């Protein structure tokens, strides 16, 4: 495919395979006419004069991929990453939209900061949606100005990877957001149980002589969160579950028709704690990599829709924070640029392709209550262009973040992102 970037131009994508079970053209190699950002025609039609034609060489076009909980570093931490580099990472990885956390400096806990982010991102190919802070300054004590932030453009609320430990605060927030029509995400982990644990508590942690973070820390808070959602008759999103026990808890809650959704980091369904035996700090992430039993249970839960969405857990860090000894290195890894290639390589033969793509595209949108995207006539053009079969070495040059903390540099991945189309713009990766 020709390397190009187009700004606000009508175009035709030819020789493209629609990959969307909700479309009448699913799995058909066809042409897509996009005018003023809308899919005006699909199939065989006479090409209008003056419209640019892009040969996709048989690439797939699916609903644009969507990530929840991506780390935003601007304002305050622009040396680690900024909006431009984050957007470039999203393009490289095939994401047209990101719902970003509020853990910036200052914390995005008021309307003006929400509006500032929306304004900065107003005219770009990648859309950033603010997830407003659930509590002021992410302090876990005082509920933020939620109504004003929703008016300013916030689509959900969370304190990010900082769990809300005060049950009363979370309960009141759940009741309030239900009236606003938005969702709350909480990462379930009781820090009073996990305390100073470094990796998953297991035989591996004992073998390595490293203090563990028990599954109990996750399951205790997960049960509490679900009870609060049931009590208040409001939805909740359990963000980044990591264990087989959590899968069973979510499964039982859904059987009781409690409105709980769950996400999982792609790290936790393609890797387990055994990769830590070499003390590689690049694999030091939160939630921690668990055992093989947990990894298998998480994948099974994705396939059976107990888990609703797969997320990148994209967390840029200063390079020096990963050069430290394993015990002192910070938690976190990049994910946007290599998530699809990693997933497709390690679990691509264990899950239906339609299911995998749904979990990284419309699955996240559903649990946030956003409009579903479809590759269909009359719909806004929000597309990811990719293939399933191309193998390649993931190189540091493919990382568009200012950070480089990826555990997959030098790894052979499978399935490559060609580009994205969103907001009346086409971006093709180099």
mmCIF file of C-alpha atoms in Angstrom, residues 4 6-14 32-38 41 45 48 50-54 56 383 421 424-427:
data_model
loop_
_atom_site.group_PDB
_atom_site.id
_atom_site.type_symbol
_atom_site.label_atom_id
_atom_site.label_comp_id
_atom_site.label_asym_id
_atom_site.label_seq_id
_atom_site.Cartn_x
_atom_site.Cartn_y
_atom_site.Cartn_z
ATOM 1 C CA UNK A 4 0.537 8.524 2.653
ATOM 2 C CA UNK A 6 -4.549 12.380 3.837
ATOM 3 C CA UNK A 7 -6.297 15.262 5.567
ATOM 4 C CA UNK A 8 -10.022 15.749 5.110
ATOM 5 C CA UNK A 9 -10.308 14.191 1.686
ATOM 6 C CA UNK A 10 -13.021 12.059 0.150
ATOM 7 C CA UNK A 11 -11.550 8.717 -0.834
ATOM 8 C CA UNK A 12 -12.167 5.172 -1.958
ATOM 9 C CA UNK A 13 -10.570 2.192 -0.278
ATOM 10 C CA UNK A 14 -10.368 -0.498 -2.943
ATOM 11 C CA UNK A 32 -15.567 1.505 0.326
ATOM 12 C CA UNK A 33 -16.500 5.062 -0.654
ATOM 13 C CA UNK A 34 -15.986 7.612 2.127
ATOM 14 C CA UNK A 35 -17.227 11.174 1.694
ATOM 15 C CA UNK A 36 -17.057 13.827 4.415
ATOM 16 C CA UNK A 37 -16.188 11.103 6.894
ATOM 17 C CA UNK A 38 -19.249 8.951 6.134
ATOM 18 C CA UNK A 41 -21.156 3.157 -0.524
ATOM 19 C CA UNK A 45 -19.991 1.175 -7.904
ATOM 20 C CA UNK A 48 -16.840 9.466 -8.604
ATOM 21 C CA UNK A 50 -11.866 13.618 -8.232
ATOM 22 C CA UNK A 51 -11.953 11.118 -5.387
ATOM 23 C CA UNK A 52 -8.603 9.693 -4.234
ATOM 24 C CA UNK A 53 -8.309 5.924 -4.551
ATOM 25 C CA UNK A 54 -6.221 3.908 -2.093
ATOM 26 C CA UNK A 56 -5.457 -1.675 0.313
ATOM 27 C CA UNK A 383 -11.835 1.910 10.605
ATOM 28 C CA UNK A 421 -9.348 6.051 9.308
ATOM 29 C CA UNK A 424 -12.439 12.177 8.121
ATOM 30 C CA UNK A 425 -8.725 11.366 8.060
ATOM 31 C CA UNK A 426 -6.628 8.470 6.857
ATOM 32 C CA UNK A 427 -3.321 7.591 8.493
#
